[in-house]
Tab-separated table of C-alpha atoms and ligand atoms in Angstrom:
chain	number	residue	atom	x	y	z
Z	272	MET	CA	0.000	0.000	0.000
Z	273	GLN	CA	1.319	3.461	-0.867
Z	274	ILE	CA	0.619	6.633	1.144
Z	275	GLU	CA	1.147	10.143	-0.249
Z	276	THR	CA	1.873	13.230	1.796
Z	277	ASP	CA	3.608	16.599	1.547
Z	278	VAL	CA	5.723	16.313	4.696
Z	279	CYS	CA	6.665	13.099	6.470
Z	280	ILE	CA	8.197	13.393	9.960
Z	281	VAL	CA	10.028	10.349	11.318
Z	282	GLY	CA	10.069	10.315	15.125
Z	283	GLY	CA	7.256	11.440	17.378
Z	284	GLY	CA	9.185	12.617	20.433
Z	285	VAL	CA	8.859	16.238	21.478
Z	286	MET	CA	10.902	17.478	18.498
Z	287	GLY	CA	8.835	15.643	15.880
Z	288	ALA	CA	5.585	16.695	17.559
Z	289	ALA	CA	6.705	20.340	17.925
Z	290	THR	CA	7.761	20.356	14.256
Z	291	ALA	CA	4.420	18.903	13.130
Z	292	HIS	CA	2.653	21.526	15.247
Z	293	ALA	CA	4.751	24.371	13.803
Z	294	ILE	CA	4.369	23.285	10.148
Z	295	SER	CA	0.628	22.812	10.587
Z	296	ARG	CA	0.317	26.393	11.872
Z	297	MET	CA	2.502	27.859	9.152
Z	298	SER	CA	1.158	26.083	6.052
Z	299	GLU	CA	-1.600	24.028	4.473
Z	300	ASN	CA	0.684	21.039	3.844
Z	301	ARG	CA	-0.479	17.487	4.431
Z	302	ILE	CA	1.671	16.226	7.296
Z	303	LEU	CA	2.314	12.671	8.455
Z	304	LEU	CA	4.001	12.019	11.816
Z	305	LEU	CA	5.380	8.493	12.251
Z	306	ASP	CA	6.714	6.813	15.373
Z	307	ARG	CA	7.923	3.235	15.642
Z	308	TYR	CA	6.444	2.757	19.140
Z	309	GLY	CA	3.673	5.342	18.887
Z	310	VAL	CA	3.813	8.974	19.986
Z	311	GLY	CA	4.358	9.375	23.745
Z	312	ASN	CA	5.927	5.913	24.090
Z	313	GLU	CA	7.905	4.809	27.145
Z	314	TYR	CA	11.258	4.518	25.352
Z	315	CYS	CA	11.627	7.972	23.860
Z	316	SER	CA	13.627	10.692	25.633
Z	317	SER	CA	10.721	13.109	25.816
Z	318	ASN	CA	8.310	11.134	27.926
Z	319	ASP	CA	9.094	11.872	31.578
Z	320	VAL	CA	7.272	13.805	34.278
Z	321	ASN	CA	9.417	16.911	34.125
Z	322	ARG	CA	12.403	18.660	32.566
Z	323	VAL	CA	14.563	21.653	33.492
Z	324	PHE	CA	14.074	25.041	31.884
Z	325	ARG	CA	16.833	27.628	32.406
Z	326	PHE	CA	18.465	30.667	30.872
Z	327	ALA	CA	21.803	29.830	32.574
Z	328	TYR	CA	24.203	28.265	30.055
Z	329	GLY	CA	27.615	29.100	31.507
Z	330	GLY	CA	29.515	31.369	29.120
Z	331	ASP	CA	27.511	30.207	26.105
Z	332	GLN	CA	25.470	33.315	25.343
Z	333	PHE	CA	24.005	31.789	22.175
Z	334	TYR	CA	22.060	29.111	24.095
Z	335	THR	CA	20.908	31.725	26.619
Z	336	GLU	CA	19.535	33.795	23.749
Z	337	MET	CA	17.791	30.711	22.353
Z	338	ALA	CA	16.300	30.026	25.793
Z	339	ILE	CA	14.971	33.596	25.971
Z	340	GLU	CA	13.190	33.125	22.635
Z	341	SER	CA	12.018	29.652	23.614
Z	342	LEU	CA	10.436	30.988	26.807
Z	343	ARG	CA	8.427	33.393	24.673
Z	344	LEU	CA	7.202	30.487	22.536
Z	345	TRP	CA	6.344	28.286	25.572
Z	346	LYS	CA	4.241	31.166	26.918
Z	347	GLU	CA	2.538	31.541	23.533
Z	348	LEU	CA	1.701	27.821	23.512
Z	349	GLU	CA	0.380	27.983	27.076
Z	350	LYS	CA	-1.857	30.915	26.161
Z	351	GLU	CA	-3.105	29.230	22.998
Z	352	THR	CA	-3.975	25.986	24.778
Z	353	SER	CA	-4.872	27.326	28.263
Z	354	HIS	CA	-2.452	24.756	29.695
Z	355	GLU	CA	0.313	25.440	32.221
Z	356	LEU	CA	3.394	23.640	30.885
Z	357	LEU	CA	6.268	25.654	32.374
Z	358	ILE	CA	6.156	26.286	36.117
Z	359	PRO	CA	8.444	29.158	37.080
Z	360	THR	CA	10.685	28.298	40.054
Z	361	GLY	CA	14.118	29.786	39.336
Z	362	LEU	CA	17.325	27.766	39.138
Z	363	LEU	CA	19.644	27.648	42.129
Z	364	MET	CA	23.285	26.877	41.278
Z	365	LEU	CA	24.949	25.795	44.511
Z	366	GLU	CA	28.647	26.325	45.054
Z	367	GLY	CA	30.514	23.077	45.685
Z	368	ASP	CA	33.977	21.548	45.262
Z	369	ASP	CA	33.909	20.980	41.529
Z	370	GLU	CA	35.805	23.729	39.720
Z	371	HIS	CA	34.092	23.100	36.389
Z	372	ALA	CA	30.614	23.401	37.957
Z	373	ASN	CA	31.582	26.519	39.921
Z	374	ARG	CA	32.966	28.144	36.770
Z	375	PHE	CA	29.758	27.281	34.898
Z	376	ASN	CA	27.710	28.992	37.645
Z	377	GLU	CA	29.863	32.123	37.684
Z	378	SER	CA	29.862	32.450	33.888
Z	379	SER	CA	26.083	31.979	33.825
Z	380	PHE	CA	25.784	34.845	36.306
Z	381	ARG	CA	28.019	37.037	34.145
Z	382	ILE	CA	26.051	36.380	30.941
Z	383	LEU	CA	22.646	36.820	32.599
Z	384	THR	CA	23.838	40.108	34.083
Z	385	LYS	CA	25.290	41.227	30.751
Z	386	LEU	CA	22.002	40.474	28.979
Z	387	ASP	CA	20.175	42.284	31.759
Z	388	VAL	CA	17.696	39.461	32.368
Z	389	GLY	CA	18.363	39.318	36.112
Z	390	ALA	CA	20.524	37.068	38.291
Z	391	HIS	CA	21.303	36.967	42.010
Z	392	VAL	CA	24.120	35.834	44.264
Z	393	TYR	CA	23.417	34.516	47.758
Z	394	ASP	CA	26.038	34.085	50.453
Z	395	GLY	CA	25.601	31.141	52.833
Z	396	THR	CA	23.500	33.100	55.362
Z	397	GLU	CA	21.190	34.608	52.748
Z	398	LEU	CA	20.797	31.209	51.117
Z	399	ARG	CA	19.694	29.553	54.375
Z	400	LYS	CA	17.151	32.320	54.882
Z	401	ARG	CA	15.767	32.338	51.330
Z	402	PHE	CA	15.904	28.587	50.615
Z	403	PRO	CA	16.268	26.722	53.937
Z	404	GLN	CA	16.081	23.350	52.108
Z	405	PHE	CA	19.619	23.880	50.775
Z	406	GLN	CA	23.100	24.263	52.230
Z	407	ALA	CA	26.180	25.663	50.475
Z	408	GLY	CA	28.787	28.395	50.999
Z	409	SER	CA	27.113	30.495	48.305
Z	410	ALA	CA	24.840	30.151	45.295
Z	411	PHE	CA	23.862	31.889	42.069
Z	412	PHE	CA	20.217	32.193	41.100
Z	413	ASP	CA	18.727	32.301	37.598
Z	414	PRO	CA	15.204	33.651	38.183
Z	415	HIS	CA	14.021	32.322	34.805
Z	416	GLY	CA	14.610	28.668	35.670
Z	417	GLY	CA	11.587	26.435	35.904
Z	418	VAL	CA	10.007	23.020	35.542
Z	419	LEU	CA	8.617	21.908	32.211
Z	420	LEU	CA	5.877	19.309	32.489
Z	421	ALA	CA	7.429	17.062	29.868
Z	422	SER	CA	4.888	14.372	28.991
Z	423	GLU	CA	2.142	16.974	29.211
Z	424	SER	CA	4.042	19.208	26.775
Z	425	LEU	CA	4.531	16.301	24.363
Z	426	GLU	CA	0.836	15.505	24.625
Z	427	THR	CA	-0.059	19.171	24.013
Z	428	PHE	CA	2.095	19.468	20.863
Z	429	THR	CA	0.636	16.182	19.591
Z	430	SER	CA	-3.002	16.995	20.220
Z	431	GLU	CA	-2.605	20.523	18.810
Z	432	ALA	CA	-0.940	19.071	15.700
Z	433	GLY	CA	-3.747	16.493	15.437
Z	434	SER	CA	-6.393	19.186	15.649
Z	435	HIS	CA	-4.613	21.067	12.829
Z	436	GLY	CA	-4.962	17.969	10.612
Z	437	VAL	CA	-1.623	16.184	11.188
Z	438	LYS	CA	-2.024	12.443	10.651
Z	439	ILE	CA	-0.237	10.344	13.275
Z	440	LEU	CA	0.687	6.696	12.696
Z	441	GLU	CA	2.644	4.002	14.537
Z	442	LYS	CA	5.202	2.850	11.942
Z	443	ARG	CA	8.923	2.127	11.900
Z	444	VAL	CA	10.830	3.650	9.008
Z	445	THR	CA	13.524	1.333	7.699
Z	446	ARG	CA	14.972	3.514	4.938
Z	447	PHE	CA	14.296	6.341	2.536
Z	448	ARG	CA	15.573	7.243	-0.911
Z	449	ASP	CA	15.107	9.713	-3.693
Z	450	LYS	CA	13.134	8.286	-6.594
Z	451	SER	CA	11.744	11.316	-8.376
Z	452	GLY	CA	10.423	12.469	-4.981
Z	453	LEU	CA	11.126	10.892	-1.622
Z	454	GLU	CA	10.205	7.280	-0.967
Z	455	ILE	CA	10.062	6.222	2.651
Z	456	GLU	CA	9.781	2.542	3.500
Z	457	THR	CA	8.361	1.119	6.687
Z	458	ALA	CA	8.973	-2.174	8.501
Z	459	GLU	CA	5.297	-2.930	7.895
Z	460	GLY	CA	5.999	-3.043	4.132
Z	461	GLN	CA	4.450	0.292	3.192
Z	462	THR	CA	5.908	2.948	0.944
Z	463	ILE	CA	5.254	6.592	1.689
Z	464	ARG	CA	5.791	9.178	-1.028
Z	465	ALA	CA	6.570	12.635	0.320
Z	466	LYS	CA	7.839	15.974	-0.981
Z	467	LYS	CA	9.736	16.668	2.244
Z	468	LEU	CA	11.150	14.477	4.992
Z	469	VAL	CA	12.071	15.449	8.561
Z	470	VAL	CA	14.170	13.061	10.675
Z	471	THR	CA	13.708	13.558	14.433
Z	472	ALA	CA	14.512	10.042	15.609
Z	473	GLY	CA	16.445	10.957	18.799
Z	474	PRO	CA	18.755	8.186	20.089
Z	475	TRP	CA	17.850	5.947	17.095
Z	476	THR	CA	18.992	8.497	14.499
Z	477	ASN	CA	22.279	6.800	13.480
Z	478	SER	CA	20.409	3.995	11.719
Z	479	LEU	CA	18.818	6.564	9.370
Z	480	LEU	CA	21.916	8.664	8.605
Z	481	LYS	CA	23.968	8.647	5.432
Z	482	ASP	CA	27.771	8.382	5.582
Z	483	GLY	CA	29.508	11.701	6.198
Z	484	LEU	CA	26.820	13.173	8.428
Z	485	THR	CA	27.606	13.756	12.058
Z	486	GLY	CA	26.417	10.872	14.206
Z	487	ILE	CA	25.387	10.576	17.840
Z	488	THR	CA	26.259	8.415	20.828
Z	489	PRO	CA	23.204	7.260	22.772
Z	490	THR	CA	24.015	7.292	26.516
Z	491	ARG	CA	21.992	5.767	29.336
Z	492	GLN	CA	20.795	8.205	32.020
Z	493	GLN	CA	19.238	7.331	35.352
Z	494	LEU	CA	16.560	9.376	37.127
Z	495	ILE	CA	15.565	8.949	40.750
Z	496	TYR	CA	12.546	10.545	42.449
Z	497	LEU	CA	12.969	10.909	46.221
Z	498	LYS	CA	10.173	11.813	48.594
Z	499	PRO	CA	11.620	14.013	51.369
Z	500	SER	CA	11.554	12.440	54.811
Z	501	ARG	CA	9.486	15.409	56.082
Z	502	ASP	CA	7.530	18.369	54.791
Z	503	LEU	CA	6.978	17.574	51.102
Z	504	GLU	CA	5.356	21.030	50.705
Z	505	LYS	CA	8.769	22.636	51.179
Z	506	PHE	CA	9.832	20.860	47.988
Z	507	ARG	CA	6.899	21.914	45.814
Z	508	PRO	CA	7.609	24.395	42.975
Z	509	SER	CA	6.011	27.254	44.954
Z	510	SER	CA	8.889	27.120	47.468
Z	511	CYS	CA	11.633	25.058	45.869
Z	512	PRO	CA	13.676	25.980	42.783
Z	513	VAL	CA	15.325	23.667	40.274
Z	514	PHE	CA	18.893	23.126	41.537
Z	515	PHE	CA	22.383	22.231	40.330
Z	516	THR	CA	25.093	20.810	42.595
Z	517	ASP	CA	28.649	19.724	41.734
Z	518	HIS	CA	27.615	16.665	39.724
Z	519	HIS	CA	23.841	16.379	40.112
Z	520	TYR	CA	20.711	18.328	39.275
Z	521	GLY	CA	17.272	18.275	40.851
Z	522	LEU	CA	13.708	19.390	40.193
Z	523	PRO	CA	11.058	20.174	42.794
Z	524	ALA	CA	8.131	17.820	43.267
Z	525	ALA	CA	6.084	18.892	40.234
Z	526	GLY	CA	3.710	16.428	38.602
Z	527	ILE	CA	4.788	13.787	41.143
Z	528	ASP	CA	5.268	13.469	44.943
Z	529	GLY	CA	9.021	13.207	44.617
Z	530	VAL	CA	12.020	15.428	43.931
Z	531	LYS	CA	13.916	14.308	40.840
Z	532	ILE	CA	17.668	13.875	41.267
Z	533	SER	CA	20.087	12.744	38.620
Z	534	ASN	CA	23.770	12.733	37.794
Z	535	LYS	CA	24.383	15.364	35.099
Z	536	GLU	CA	27.645	13.855	33.873
Z	537	LEU	CA	26.967	10.171	33.331
Z	538	ILE	CA	28.629	8.854	30.172
Z	539	ASP	CA	27.335	5.326	29.579
Z	540	PRO	CA	27.159	4.590	25.830
Z	541	VAL	CA	24.490	2.052	24.847
Z	542	ASP	CA	22.660	0.585	21.878
Z	543	PRO	CA	19.123	2.054	21.998
Z	544	GLU	CA	17.686	-1.295	20.878
Z	545	THR	CA	19.068	-3.156	23.890
Z	546	ALA	CA	19.739	-0.521	26.592
Z	547	ARG	CA	18.840	-1.730	30.103
Z	548	ARG	CA	15.898	0.289	31.345
Z	549	SER	CA	16.360	-0.055	35.098
Z	550	VAL	CA	18.494	2.070	37.433
Z	551	ASP	CA	21.581	0.927	39.357
Z	552	GLN	CA	21.622	0.878	43.148
Z	553	GLU	CA	24.977	2.671	42.972
Z	554	GLN	CA	23.323	5.699	41.280
Z	555	ILE	CA	20.664	5.871	43.997
Z	556	GLU	CA	23.423	5.914	46.615
Z	557	GLN	CA	25.322	8.660	44.757
Z	558	CYS	CA	22.168	10.788	44.585
Z	559	ARG	CA	21.668	10.318	48.336
Z	560	GLU	CA	25.299	11.300	48.931
Z	561	ALA	CA	24.867	14.535	46.942
Z	562	CYS	CA	21.706	15.280	48.949
Z	563	ARG	CA	23.515	14.710	52.273
Z	564	LYS	CA	25.821	17.541	51.296
Z	565	PHE	CA	23.418	19.985	49.625
Z	566	VAL	CA	19.776	19.033	50.459
Z	567	PRO	CA	19.840	17.052	53.737
Z	568	ASP	CA	16.064	16.473	54.065
Z	569	LEU	CA	16.084	14.504	50.833
Z	570	ALA	CA	18.985	12.203	51.595
Z	571	GLU	CA	17.022	9.473	53.386
Z	572	GLY	CA	13.794	9.942	51.425
Z	573	ASP	CA	11.911	7.017	49.876
Z	574	VAL	CA	12.492	6.304	46.213
Z	575	VAL	CA	9.023	6.830	44.733
Z	576	GLN	CA	9.914	6.353	41.061
Z	577	THR	CA	12.911	5.689	38.833
Z	578	LYS	CA	13.411	5.951	35.098
Z	579	VAL	CA	16.070	5.352	32.485
Z	580	CYS	CA	16.175	7.660	29.461
Z	581	LEU	CA	18.731	8.007	26.668
Z	582	TYR	CA	20.655	11.135	25.682
Z	583	ASP	CA	21.540	11.428	21.970
Z	584	MET	CA	24.979	13.010	22.399
Z	585	THR	CA	26.893	14.745	19.617
Z	586	GLU	CA	30.653	15.130	20.053
Z	587	ASN	CA	30.357	18.724	21.283
Z	588	SER	CA	26.784	18.517	22.599
Z	589	ASP	CA	25.588	21.043	19.998
Z	590	PHE	CA	22.379	20.060	18.239
Z	591	VAL	CA	21.927	19.135	14.574
Z	592	ILE	CA	19.295	21.333	12.893
Z	593	ASP	CA	20.045	21.319	9.198
Z	594	ARG	CA	19.138	20.269	5.707
Z	595	ASP	CA	20.794	17.271	4.121
Z	596	PRO	CA	23.840	18.757	2.310
Z	597	TYR	CA	22.971	16.818	-0.874
Z	598	HIS	CA	19.185	16.886	-0.685
Z	599	ARG	CA	17.378	20.079	0.378
Z	600	ASP	CA	14.105	18.257	0.882
Z	601	ILE	CA	15.491	16.203	3.777
Z	602	VAL	CA	15.770	18.035	7.101
Z	603	TYR	CA	17.410	16.723	10.278
Z	604	GLY	CA	16.746	17.576	13.933
Z	605	TYR	CA	18.689	15.359	16.327
Z	606	GLY	CA	21.610	15.251	18.762
Z	607	PHE	CA	19.781	17.203	21.448
Z	608	SER	CA	22.417	15.910	23.854
Z	609	GLY	CA	20.438	15.946	27.075
Z	610	HIS	CA	19.486	19.621	26.985
Z	611	GLY	CA	17.045	20.045	24.117
Z	612	PHE	CA	13.622	19.883	25.739
Z	613	LYS	CA	13.583	23.493	26.885
Z	614	PHE	CA	13.999	24.588	23.248
Z	615	ALA	CA	11.280	22.328	21.789
Z	616	PRO	CA	8.911	25.051	20.493
Z	617	LEU	CA	11.848	26.957	19.007
Z	618	ILE	CA	13.379	23.840	17.441
Z	619	GLY	CA	9.980	22.888	16.008
Z	620	LYS	CA	9.721	26.345	14.475
Z	621	LEU	CA	13.275	26.259	13.064
Z	622	LEU	CA	12.765	22.814	11.509
Z	623	ALA	CA	9.450	24.025	10.070
Z	624	GLN	CA	11.208	27.051	8.541
Z	625	LEU	CA	13.762	24.728	6.887
Z	626	VAL	CA	11.021	22.451	5.553
Z	627	LEU	CA	9.037	25.390	4.186
Z	628	ASP	CA	12.153	26.970	2.597
Z	629	ARG	CA	11.898	30.050	4.799
Z	630	GLU	CA	14.780	31.939	6.375
Z	631	PRO	CA	15.478	30.422	9.835
Z	632	SER	CA	14.922	32.918	12.649
Z	633	PHE	CA	18.206	31.891	14.365
Z	634	ASP	CA	21.659	31.417	12.903
Z	635	LEU	CA	21.909	27.650	12.422
Z	636	SER	CA	25.558	27.435	11.288
Z	637	ARG	CA	26.569	25.921	14.623
Z	638	PHE	CA	24.057	23.108	14.157
Z	639	SER	CA	25.351	21.785	10.838
Z	640	ALA	CA	24.850	18.115	9.935
Z	641	GLN	CA	28.259	18.060	8.261
Z	642	LYS	CA	31.143	16.945	10.458
Z	643	SER	CA	33.547	19.399	8.836
Z	644	GLN	CA	31.353	22.409	9.741
Z	645	ARG	CA	31.015	21.660	13.441
Z	646	LYS	CA	32.838	23.147	16.429
Z	647	PRO	CA	35.535	20.924	17.988
Z	648	GLN	CA	34.797	17.880	20.092
Z	649	LEU	CA	34.563	18.545	23.844
Z	650	THR	CA	36.479	16.629	26.499
Z	651	SER	CA	34.526	14.321	28.787
Z	652	ALA	CA	34.828	16.884	31.618
Z	653	GLN	CA	33.044	19.455	29.435
Z	654	LEU	CA	30.446	17.025	28.086
Z	655	GLY	CA	27.381	15.914	29.960
Z	656	LYS	CA	26.368	19.497	30.669
Z	657	GLY	CA	22.873	18.116	30.158
Z	658	GLU	CA	19.406	19.198	31.242
I	915	FAD	C1	17.243	11.598	31.421
I	915	FAD	C2	17.075	12.816	30.581
I	915	FAD	C3	16.936	14.047	31.193
I	915	FAD	C4	16.815	15.199	30.428
I	915	FAD	N1	16.646	16.393	31.054
I	915	FAD	C5	16.456	17.515	30.307
I	915	FAD	C6	16.156	18.741	30.955
I	915	FAD	O1	16.041	18.797	32.180
I	915	FAD	N2	16.006	19.865	30.182
I	915	FAD	C7	16.114	19.820	28.820
I	915	FAD	O2	16.000	20.873	28.183
I	915	FAD	N3	16.363	18.641	28.172
I	915	FAD	C8	16.514	17.498	28.893
I	915	FAD	N4	16.733	16.304	28.274
I	915	FAD	C9	16.809	16.262	26.815
I	915	FAD	C10	15.465	16.190	26.142
I	915	FAD	O3	14.568	15.414	26.884
I	915	FAD	C11	15.700	15.621	24.752
I	915	FAD	O4	16.628	16.459	24.088
I	915	FAD	C12	14.420	15.555	23.931
I	915	FAD	O5	13.380	14.917	24.637
I	915	FAD	C13	14.717	14.824	22.634
I	915	FAD	O6	13.517	14.701	21.897
I	915	FAD	P1	13.507	13.981	20.488
I	915	FAD	O7	12.143	14.159	19.969
I	915	FAD	O8	14.666	14.439	19.691
I	915	FAD	O9	13.811	12.428	20.805
I	915	FAD	P2	12.873	11.307	21.420
I	915	FAD	O10	11.972	11.859	22.452
I	915	FAD	O11	13.724	10.173	21.831
I	915	FAD	O12	11.968	10.878	20.194
I	915	FAD	C14	12.464	10.137	19.111
I	915	FAD	C15	11.337	9.257	18.614
I	915	FAD	O13	11.725	8.690	17.368
I	915	FAD	C16	11.115	7.420	17.259
I	915	FAD	N5	11.853	6.666	16.244
I	915	FAD	C17	13.157	6.312	16.289
I	915	FAD	N6	13.498	5.658	15.175
I	915	FAD	C18	12.394	5.594	14.402
I	915	FAD	C19	12.122	5.002	13.143
I	915	FAD	N7	13.060	4.359	12.445
I	915	FAD	N8	10.859	5.087	12.633
I	915	FAD	C20	9.877	5.741	13.350
I	915	FAD	N9	10.095	6.292	14.569
I	915	FAD	C21	11.332	6.230	15.081
I	915	FAD	C22	11.232	6.853	18.668
I	915	FAD	O14	10.276	5.820	18.903
I	915	FAD	C23	11.007	8.085	19.536
I	915	FAD	O15	9.680	8.168	19.985
I	915	FAD	C24	16.829	15.114	29.013
I	915	FAD	C25	16.961	13.873	28.387
I	915	FAD	C26	17.061	12.731	29.162
I	915	FAD	C27	17.187	11.411	28.483
């Protein structure tokens, strides 16, 4: 059986869904969104309770500027759908022993101050007064940090796209080729003919890439939700910010009765087809250890939920948002390297602009699909600056 469409999007995580939503608002094209496990499946990287939003990006002003624009688009989506998706909490960057983390916090403060978007410094006494849940010698505060309700955002993009006529199917794409127009084949034996193709396949992207394009390394990440031993209300978003410590990050109890804690530097390469989807006891212990130092009331809390998700890491953790260098009608959006969710409405819009042959509203040269055009590889100490 053959299906015909104008735009076919492969991968229904948040990036595919945001792209479908953006194209459907910007054009009258027929759009097909395919996902091998179905949109909102358990394996994709977008389907978790919550994700970090922040302006703070160390000295990397470009990402801060993208976050500023993305915040505008999240607010637009919230208004359009009457749904709260981004809960403002601020981001607290606690001073610790790790030089790299401390430098990141200081540079974030500098850039936020330079851009005049607001940032605070707390000494130890002020910190205890303002946020008694935490302990550290000092801390920087990004007032624009917040919690994104992740699965709810994915659901919102998908249902909005659906109501704008996007057709959504559960299908696995096995390959595509140019045969006077694009031909996309599925594992179910169907052929889809499309004028444009968008690949947003997250950690599975390598299997769909041609030689010469920059690839990704899928890495296994472990999330632990701890219920504080007392006074859960103190850890709700109304009183508790998102926080960064030396090697971990945390989100207040939003969408769940537990505070999410995870290691932000885990490098554990895996095959997405076979990755083990359960957490290691050792990671739970390390999260507790970090809490003993920075958030004592969480350290002995009950584990109320755990989850394994995969990052799709590029060598320098910059995204790929580009056209195929040899085929303008193929557009790629992948390699979101553990920090893409906060940009989803912006990335959806940028991919839509590429598909519709419009001028992208951000300079995309840094996000080239061609290896030769990309910034140098980062060391492992610099990588894993996820979230
Ligand atoms: C543990 C963890 C924590 C994170 N924390 C944050 C955070 O706090 N803040 C932040 O900004 N970002 C965060 N991120 C990153 C963010 O979640 C990801 O960048 C984002 O969800 C990636 O979305 P995606 O749509 O590219 O990929 P995915 O959500 O993985 O979607 C890809 C989809 O493609 C489908 N697919 C694959 N191959 C095929 C095929 N051949 N045919 C059809 N379908 C296919 C899959 O089934 C999947 O549903 C985190 C990521 C992880 C894993």
